[in-house]
Amino acid sequence: MSQGVEWALHTCLNLSWLDAPVPTSVLATFYELPPAYLNKQLQALARAGILTSTSGPRGGFQLARPPEAVSLLDIVTAIEGPEELFRCEQILRRGPGEHAGVDYRQSCEFSQVMRGADLAWRRELAGKTVADVRTGVERGHPEAPANTRARIAALR
Amino acid sequence: MSQGVEWALHTCLNLSWLDAPVPTSVLATFYELPPAYLNKQLQALARAGILTSTSGPRGGFQLARPPEAVSLLDIVTAIEGPEELFRCEQILRRGPGEHAGVDYRQSCEFSQVMRGADLAWRRELAGKTVADVRTGVERGHPEAPANTRARIAALR
DNA sequence: GCGTAACTACTCGGATATGCTGTGTCCGAGTTAATCTGG
DNA sequence: CCAGATTAACTCGGACACAGCATATCCGAGTAGTTACGC
């Protein structure tokens, strides 16, 4: 799984504590990440409708929706793409009992089990939102929001 | 996810219908797969203790355990390795409230959710065995075992 | 005919190339804010 | 002092290199079955 997912998750959480656009350079400095590459990931989040981008001075990225409406699955899908973890190449078509017209992604037993596991994984991720994580973080570290806002303001 | 997983799954199912070693060349011809590369995957399964390998004439691979004792997770782990889907690089260590000695794989909220999803995925795969899949296939295609045995015998 | 030893063919196993996706970087288009100028 | 045009800096966005892993292949080590030979 791509490294950018972790960056995207934490960046979305940080943005949920802010209400003005933040440029990539500031967000990158926050965790000492390569700015240009982080920008690439944020572009993907913007294309997915999770962030909105603003050009020019005082521009940057901000959350497009309230954090309650952004699931972790949304973020993972935006970065990794919509493909499922296991992709069935239907090698059964080459086997002895081959039926050329059959879609083995539906009929193959292995495909079904792998798809079920994939759905279980996605269900877990879809059930947690950025707001849920934010609540948990604030419970354990009440100073986190103020720290983040102060650090961002200092880097502007 | 690696392509070899699909090959390994179907190959293990086929081997569950046989009781003698089958060489890689025969197993590869079965689905028109590149023999040398399939051999590489089967080596991984052998290292994991899922298959046993026999050298020399009349040698090959066979299941090391009864199919009831081989879960799909065993096969996936043998091919893909034991790493979890999402690996936390602990970028929080670079953040403002950094605590150098903290293991963020445990304390980071995102890590916990991602790990929970990973466990849900693994639980599904661990709950299904090669024997389960075999039963399902035999229910829908009773001729499959005989077909497979005949094809293997013809290729020997 | 039988036992033994050499031989041959077959199989696994790891070492060796190639291509593609994830990773990382750079520069141009567009936009905003500030500045400067003239009334 | 104020309005408007110009300018300059800043930001995103996509196009351009690099690297590491999945993919694919090949050849050597070891083994078992076979064959030939001697007793």
Short mmCIF file of C-alpha atoms in Angstrom, two decimals, chain A residues 6-18 22-36 38-39 42 137 143-156, chain B residues 90-99 104 110:
data_model
loop_
_atom_site.label_atom_id
_atom_site.label_comp_id
_atom_site.label_asym_id
_atom_site.label_seq_id
_atom_site.Cartn_x
_atom_site.Cartn_y
_atom_site.Cartn_z
CA GLU A 6 -0.47 7.88 5.63
CA TRP A 7 0.40 11.42 4.57
CA ALA A 8 -3.12 12.00 3.31
CA LEU A 9 -4.75 10.71 6.48
CA HIS A 10 -2.76 12.91 8.84
CA THR A 11 -3.00 15.91 6.55
CA CYS A 12 -6.79 15.64 6.38
CA LEU A 13 -6.92 15.45 10.17
CA ASN A 14 -4.79 18.57 10.49
CA LEU A 15 -6.92 20.41 7.95
CA SER A 16 -10.02 19.52 9.97
CA TRP A 17 -8.68 21.79 12.72
CA LEU A 18 -8.32 24.73 10.35
CA VAL A 22 -3.11 25.95 3.75
CA PRO A 23 -0.44 25.69 1.02
CA THR A 24 1.38 22.45 0.31
CA SER A 25 4.70 23.90 1.44
CA VAL A 26 3.38 24.44 4.96
CA LEU A 27 1.71 21.04 5.17
CA ALA A 28 4.93 19.39 3.98
CA THR A 29 7.11 21.18 6.51
CA PHE A 30 4.73 20.02 9.23
CA TYR A 31 5.97 16.42 8.94
CA GLU A 32 9.18 17.09 6.96
CA LEU A 33 7.76 15.56 3.80
CA PRO A 34 8.90 16.22 0.21
CA PRO A 35 6.65 19.16 -0.80
CA ALA A 36 6.25 18.39 -4.51
CA LEU A 38 2.88 15.63 -1.14
CA ASN A 39 1.32 18.07 -3.57
CA LEU A 42 -3.24 16.36 -2.38
CA VAL A 137 -7.10 12.25 19.38
CA GLU A 143 -3.60 20.22 23.39
CA ALA A 144 -3.28 18.79 19.87
CA PRO A 145 -5.65 21.20 18.06
CA ALA A 146 -4.03 24.30 19.54
CA ASN A 147 -0.55 22.92 18.86
CA THR A 148 -1.41 22.23 15.27
CA ARG A 149 -3.00 25.63 14.71
CA ALA A 150 -0.01 27.37 16.29
CA ARG A 151 2.51 25.41 14.23
CA ILE A 152 0.61 26.11 11.02
CA ALA A 153 0.34 29.81 11.84
CA ALA A 154 4.07 29.98 12.57
CA LEU A 155 4.92 28.44 9.19
CA ARG A 156 2.66 30.65 7.13
CA GLN B 90 5.20 7.00 12.19
CA ILE B 91 5.38 10.39 10.54
CA LEU B 92 3.93 11.77 13.77
CA ARG B 93 7.47 11.59 15.14
CA ARG B 94 8.27 14.51 12.87
CA GLY B 95 5.25 16.46 14.07
CA PRO B 96 4.99 19.22 16.67
CA GLY B 97 3.99 17.16 19.71
CA GLU B 98 6.70 14.62 19.04
CA HIS B 99 7.66 12.17 21.76
CA TYR B 104 3.05 5.40 17.16
CA PHE B 110 -5.08 5.96 12.25
#
